[in-house]
Coordinates of N, CA and C and ligand atoms in Angstrom, one line a residue:
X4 N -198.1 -114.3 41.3 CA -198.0 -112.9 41.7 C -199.1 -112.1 41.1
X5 N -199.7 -111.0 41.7 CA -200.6 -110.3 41.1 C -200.1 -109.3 41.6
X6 N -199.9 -108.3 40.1 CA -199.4 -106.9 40.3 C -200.7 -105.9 40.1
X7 N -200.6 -104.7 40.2 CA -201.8 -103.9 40.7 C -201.1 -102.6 39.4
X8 N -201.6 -102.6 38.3 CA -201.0 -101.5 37.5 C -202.2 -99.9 37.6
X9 N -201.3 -98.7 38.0 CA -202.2 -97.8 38.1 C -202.2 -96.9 36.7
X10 N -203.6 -96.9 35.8 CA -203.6 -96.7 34.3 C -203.5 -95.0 34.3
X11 N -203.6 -94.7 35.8 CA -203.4 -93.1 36.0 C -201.8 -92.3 36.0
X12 N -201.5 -93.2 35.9 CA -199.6 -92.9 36.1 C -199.2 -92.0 35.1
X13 N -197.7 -91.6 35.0 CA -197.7 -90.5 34.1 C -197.3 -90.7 32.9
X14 N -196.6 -92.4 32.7 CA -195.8 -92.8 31.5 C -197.3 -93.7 30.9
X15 N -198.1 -93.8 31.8 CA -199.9 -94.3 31.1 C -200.1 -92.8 30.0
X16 N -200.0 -92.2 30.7 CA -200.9 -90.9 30.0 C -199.9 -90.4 28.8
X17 N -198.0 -90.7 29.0 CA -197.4 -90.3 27.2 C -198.1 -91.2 27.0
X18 N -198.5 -92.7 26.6 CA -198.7 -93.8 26.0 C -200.0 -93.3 25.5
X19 N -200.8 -92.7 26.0 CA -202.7 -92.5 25.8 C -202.1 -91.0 25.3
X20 N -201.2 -90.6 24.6 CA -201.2 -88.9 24.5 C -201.4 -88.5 25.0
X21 N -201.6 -88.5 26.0 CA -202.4 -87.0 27.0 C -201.5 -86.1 27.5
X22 N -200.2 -86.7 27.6 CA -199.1 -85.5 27.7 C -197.9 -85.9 26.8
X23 N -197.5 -84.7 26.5 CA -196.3 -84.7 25.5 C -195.3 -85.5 25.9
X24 N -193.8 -86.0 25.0 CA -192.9 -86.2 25.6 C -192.0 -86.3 24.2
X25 N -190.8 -86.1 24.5 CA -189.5 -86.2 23.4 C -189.3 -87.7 23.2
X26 N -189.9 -87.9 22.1 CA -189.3 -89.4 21.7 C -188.5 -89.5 21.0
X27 N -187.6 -90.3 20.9 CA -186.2 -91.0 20.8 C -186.5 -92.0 19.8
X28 N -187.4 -92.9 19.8 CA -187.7 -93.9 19.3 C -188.9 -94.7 19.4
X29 N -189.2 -95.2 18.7 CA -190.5 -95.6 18.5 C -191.0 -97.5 18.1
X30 N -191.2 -98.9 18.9 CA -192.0 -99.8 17.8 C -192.7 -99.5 18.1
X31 N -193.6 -101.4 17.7 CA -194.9 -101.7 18.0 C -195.3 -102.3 19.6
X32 N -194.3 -102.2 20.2 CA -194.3 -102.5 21.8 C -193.6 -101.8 22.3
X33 N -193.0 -101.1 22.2 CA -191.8 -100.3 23.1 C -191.9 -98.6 22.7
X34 N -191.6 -97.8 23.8 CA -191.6 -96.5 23.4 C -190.6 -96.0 24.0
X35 N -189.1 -95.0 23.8 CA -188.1 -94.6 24.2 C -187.9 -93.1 24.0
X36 N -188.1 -92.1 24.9 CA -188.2 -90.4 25.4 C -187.3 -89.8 26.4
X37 N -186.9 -89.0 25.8 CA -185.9 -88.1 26.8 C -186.5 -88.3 28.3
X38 N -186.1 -88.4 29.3 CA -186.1 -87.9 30.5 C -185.8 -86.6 31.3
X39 N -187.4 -86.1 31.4 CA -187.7 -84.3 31.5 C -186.7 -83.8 32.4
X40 N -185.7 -84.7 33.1 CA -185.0 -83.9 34.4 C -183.8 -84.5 34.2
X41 N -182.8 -84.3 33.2 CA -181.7 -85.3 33.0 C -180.9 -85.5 34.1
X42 N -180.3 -86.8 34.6 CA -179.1 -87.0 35.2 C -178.1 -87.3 34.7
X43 N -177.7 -86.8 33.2 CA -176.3 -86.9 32.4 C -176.8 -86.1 31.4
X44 N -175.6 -86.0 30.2 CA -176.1 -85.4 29.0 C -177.0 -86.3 28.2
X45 N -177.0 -87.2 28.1 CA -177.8 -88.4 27.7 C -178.8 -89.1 28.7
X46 N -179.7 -89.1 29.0 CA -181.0 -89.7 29.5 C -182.4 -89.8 28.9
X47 N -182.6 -91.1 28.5 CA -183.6 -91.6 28.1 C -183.9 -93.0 28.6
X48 N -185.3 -92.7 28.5 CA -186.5 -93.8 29.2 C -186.9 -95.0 28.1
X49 N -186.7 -95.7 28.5 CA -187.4 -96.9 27.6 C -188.7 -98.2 28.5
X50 N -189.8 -97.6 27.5 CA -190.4 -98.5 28.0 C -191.7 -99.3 27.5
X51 N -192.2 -100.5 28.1 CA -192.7 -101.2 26.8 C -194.6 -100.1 26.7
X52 N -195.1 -100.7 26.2 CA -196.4 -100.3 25.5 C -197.4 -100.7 26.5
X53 N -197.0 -102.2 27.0 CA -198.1 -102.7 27.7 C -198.0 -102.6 29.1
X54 N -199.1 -102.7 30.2 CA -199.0 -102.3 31.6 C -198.3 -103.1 32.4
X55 N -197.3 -102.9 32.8 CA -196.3 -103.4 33.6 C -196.3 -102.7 34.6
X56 N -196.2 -103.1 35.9 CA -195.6 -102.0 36.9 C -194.1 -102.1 37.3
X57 N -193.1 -102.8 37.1 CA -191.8 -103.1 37.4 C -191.2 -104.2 36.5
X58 N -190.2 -104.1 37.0 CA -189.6 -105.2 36.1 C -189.7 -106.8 36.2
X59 N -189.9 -107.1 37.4 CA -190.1 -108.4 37.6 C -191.5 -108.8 36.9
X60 N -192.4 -107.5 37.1 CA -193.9 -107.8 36.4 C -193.9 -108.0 35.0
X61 N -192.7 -107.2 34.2 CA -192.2 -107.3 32.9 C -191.6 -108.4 32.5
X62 N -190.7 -108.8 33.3 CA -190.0 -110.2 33.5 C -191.0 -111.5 33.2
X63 N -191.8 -111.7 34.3 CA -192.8 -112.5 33.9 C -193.7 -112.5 33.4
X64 N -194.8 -111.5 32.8 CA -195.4 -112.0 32.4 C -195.8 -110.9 31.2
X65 N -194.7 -110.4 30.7 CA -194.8 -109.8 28.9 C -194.8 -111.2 28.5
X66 N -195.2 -111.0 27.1 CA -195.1 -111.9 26.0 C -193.0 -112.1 25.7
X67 N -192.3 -113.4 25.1 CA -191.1 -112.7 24.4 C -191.5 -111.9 23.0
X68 N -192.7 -111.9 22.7 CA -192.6 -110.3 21.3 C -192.0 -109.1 22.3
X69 N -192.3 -108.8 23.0 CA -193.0 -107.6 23.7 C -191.5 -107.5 24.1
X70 N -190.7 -108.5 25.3 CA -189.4 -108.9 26.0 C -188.7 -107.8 25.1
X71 N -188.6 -109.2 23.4 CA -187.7 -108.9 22.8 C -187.4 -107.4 22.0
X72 N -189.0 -107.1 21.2 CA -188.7 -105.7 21.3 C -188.4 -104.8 22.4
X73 N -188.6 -104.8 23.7 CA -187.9 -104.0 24.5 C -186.4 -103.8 24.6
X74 N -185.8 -105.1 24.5 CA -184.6 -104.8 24.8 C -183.6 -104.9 23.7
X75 N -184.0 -105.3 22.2 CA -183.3 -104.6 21.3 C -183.4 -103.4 20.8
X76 N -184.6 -102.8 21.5 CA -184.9 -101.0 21.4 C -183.4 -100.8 22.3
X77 N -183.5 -100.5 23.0 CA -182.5 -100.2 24.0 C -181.6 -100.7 24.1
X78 N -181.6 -101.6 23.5 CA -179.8 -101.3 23.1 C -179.3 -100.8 21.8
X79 N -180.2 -100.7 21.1 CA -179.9 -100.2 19.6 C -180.2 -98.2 20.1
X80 N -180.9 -97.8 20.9 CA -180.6 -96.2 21.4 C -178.9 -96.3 21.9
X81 N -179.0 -97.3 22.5 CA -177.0 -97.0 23.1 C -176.1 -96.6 21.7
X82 N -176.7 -97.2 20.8 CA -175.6 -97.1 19.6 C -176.0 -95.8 19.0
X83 N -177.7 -95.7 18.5 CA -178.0 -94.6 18.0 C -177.1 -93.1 19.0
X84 N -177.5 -93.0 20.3 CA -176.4 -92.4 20.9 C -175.3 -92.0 20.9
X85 N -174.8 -92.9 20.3 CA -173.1 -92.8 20.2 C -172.3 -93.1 21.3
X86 N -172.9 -93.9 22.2 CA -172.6 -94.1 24.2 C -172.2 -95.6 24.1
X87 N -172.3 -96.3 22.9 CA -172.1 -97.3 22.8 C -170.3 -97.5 23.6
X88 N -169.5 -98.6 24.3 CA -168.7 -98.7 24.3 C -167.7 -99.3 22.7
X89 N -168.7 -99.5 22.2 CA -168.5 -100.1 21.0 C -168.1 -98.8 19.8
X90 N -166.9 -98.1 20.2 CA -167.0 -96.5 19.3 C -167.5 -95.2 20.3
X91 N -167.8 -95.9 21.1 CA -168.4 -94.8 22.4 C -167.4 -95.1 23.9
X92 N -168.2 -94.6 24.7 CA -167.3 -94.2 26.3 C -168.3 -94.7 27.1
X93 N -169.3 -95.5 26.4 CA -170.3 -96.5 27.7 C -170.9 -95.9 28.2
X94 N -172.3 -96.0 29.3 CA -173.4 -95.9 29.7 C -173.8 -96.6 30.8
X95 N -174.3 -96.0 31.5 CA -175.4 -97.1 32.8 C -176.7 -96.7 32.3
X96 N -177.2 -98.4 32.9 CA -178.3 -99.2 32.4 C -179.3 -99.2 33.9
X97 N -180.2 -98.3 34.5 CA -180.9 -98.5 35.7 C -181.9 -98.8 35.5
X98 N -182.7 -99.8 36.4 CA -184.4 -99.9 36.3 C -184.6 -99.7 38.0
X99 N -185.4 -98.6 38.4 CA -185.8 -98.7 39.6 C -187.0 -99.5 39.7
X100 N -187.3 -100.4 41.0 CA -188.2 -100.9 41.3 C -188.6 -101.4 42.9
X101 N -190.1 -100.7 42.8 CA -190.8 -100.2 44.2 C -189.9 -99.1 45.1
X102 N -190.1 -99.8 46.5 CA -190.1 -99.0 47.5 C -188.4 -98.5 47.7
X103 N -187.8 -100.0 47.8 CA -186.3 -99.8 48.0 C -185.6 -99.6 46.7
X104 N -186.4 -99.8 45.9 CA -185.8 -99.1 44.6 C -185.8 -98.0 44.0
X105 N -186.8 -97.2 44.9 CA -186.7 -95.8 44.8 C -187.2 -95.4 43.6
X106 N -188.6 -96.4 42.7 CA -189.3 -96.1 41.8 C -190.3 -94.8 42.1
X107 N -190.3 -93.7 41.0 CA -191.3 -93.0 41.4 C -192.6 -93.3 40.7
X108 N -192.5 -93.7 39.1 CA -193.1 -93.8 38.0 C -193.8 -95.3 38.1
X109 N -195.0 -95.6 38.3 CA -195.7 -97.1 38.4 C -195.7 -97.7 37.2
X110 N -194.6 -97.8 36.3 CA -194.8 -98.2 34.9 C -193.7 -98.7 34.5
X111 N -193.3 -99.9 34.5 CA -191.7 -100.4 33.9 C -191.2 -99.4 33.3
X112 N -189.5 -99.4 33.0 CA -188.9 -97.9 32.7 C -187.5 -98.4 33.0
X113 N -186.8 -98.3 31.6 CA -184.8 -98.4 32.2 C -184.5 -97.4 31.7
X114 N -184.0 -96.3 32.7 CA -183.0 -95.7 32.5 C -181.9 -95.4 31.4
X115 N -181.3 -94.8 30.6 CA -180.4 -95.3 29.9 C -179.5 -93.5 30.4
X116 N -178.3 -94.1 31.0 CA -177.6 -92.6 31.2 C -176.5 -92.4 30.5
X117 N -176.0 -91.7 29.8 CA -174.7 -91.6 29.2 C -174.0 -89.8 29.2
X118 N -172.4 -90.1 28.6 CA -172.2 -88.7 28.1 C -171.3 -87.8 28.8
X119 N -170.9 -88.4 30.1 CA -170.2 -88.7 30.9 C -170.0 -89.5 31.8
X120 N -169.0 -89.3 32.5 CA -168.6 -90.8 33.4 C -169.8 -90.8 35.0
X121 N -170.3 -91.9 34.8 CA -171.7 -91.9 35.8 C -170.5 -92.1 37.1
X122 N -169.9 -92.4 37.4 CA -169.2 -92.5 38.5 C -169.3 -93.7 39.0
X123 N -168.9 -94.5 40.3 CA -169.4 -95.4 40.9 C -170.6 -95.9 41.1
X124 N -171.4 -96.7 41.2 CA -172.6 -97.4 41.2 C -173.3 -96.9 42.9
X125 N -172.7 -97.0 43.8 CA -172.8 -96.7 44.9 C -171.6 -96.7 45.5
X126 N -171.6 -96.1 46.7 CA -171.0 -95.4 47.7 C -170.1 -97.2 48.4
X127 N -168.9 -96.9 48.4 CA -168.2 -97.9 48.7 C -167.9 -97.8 50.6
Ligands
AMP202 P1 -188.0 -93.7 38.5 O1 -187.7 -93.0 39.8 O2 -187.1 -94.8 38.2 O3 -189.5 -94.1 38.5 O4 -187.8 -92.6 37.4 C1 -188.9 -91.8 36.8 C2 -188.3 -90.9 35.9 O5 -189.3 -90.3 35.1 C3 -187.5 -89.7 36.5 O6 -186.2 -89.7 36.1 C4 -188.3 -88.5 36.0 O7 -187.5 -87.4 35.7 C5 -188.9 -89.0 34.7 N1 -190.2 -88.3 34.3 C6 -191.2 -88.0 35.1 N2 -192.2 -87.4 34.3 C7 -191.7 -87.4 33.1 C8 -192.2 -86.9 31.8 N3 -193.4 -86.3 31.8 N4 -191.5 -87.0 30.7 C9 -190.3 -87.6 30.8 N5 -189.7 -88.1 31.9 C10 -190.4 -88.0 33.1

């Protein structure tokens, strides 16, 4: 597969400073920030360092350094949160990707929503 990553995007430019953003959390591969338009009381972005455009592109072809700090970032904000079901009232976990996935952001990115009850997943 050859993915096409655009270094102009907008989660390019927090990563290069060039625009602000509320961080959450911080490694050496992964960076996790409020999401400027919340869809719960809790919404934050997690995403890795390096140019990914989606998740399948993340899937294949991060390193597992990179994998694994991603995804014990993010699940360790579930807990820092307090959304954890674990002592908490739980969370949805979204990654949009492309067209049908209704990505807007060209830059891997999961979702993390909590804080109330997200409802159904889709329309039954
Ligand atoms: P998606 O549709 O999955 O690509 O989601 C992109 C998300 O990025 C949306 O929820 C936006 O509200 C969020 N977003 C866009 N620009 C920024 C920004 N500068 N800082 C934080 N979140 C942003």
């Amino acid at each position: 597969m050859s993915y096409t990553y655009d270094s102009q995007n907008i989660f390019a430019k927090i990563l290069r400073g060039e625009i602000p953003n509320s961080t959450v959390a911080e490694t050496d591969h992964s960076l996790a920030f409020k999401d400027i338009n919340p869809g719960a009381p809790h919404h934050v972005l997690v995403i890795p360092k390096g140019a990914y455009v989606n998740f399948d592109h993340f899937s294949g072809a991060a390193s597992d350094t990179e994998i694994l700090d991603f995804y014990r970032l993010a699940g360790k904000i579930t807990n820092d949160l307090g959304i954890s079901p674990d002592g908490g009232l739980g969370y949805r976990v979204i990654g949009n990707s492309g067209e049908h996935g209704v990505q807007d952001v060209p830059h891997f990115h999961l979702h993390i929503l909590g804080g109330h009850s997200m409802g159904r997943m889709l329309p039954k």
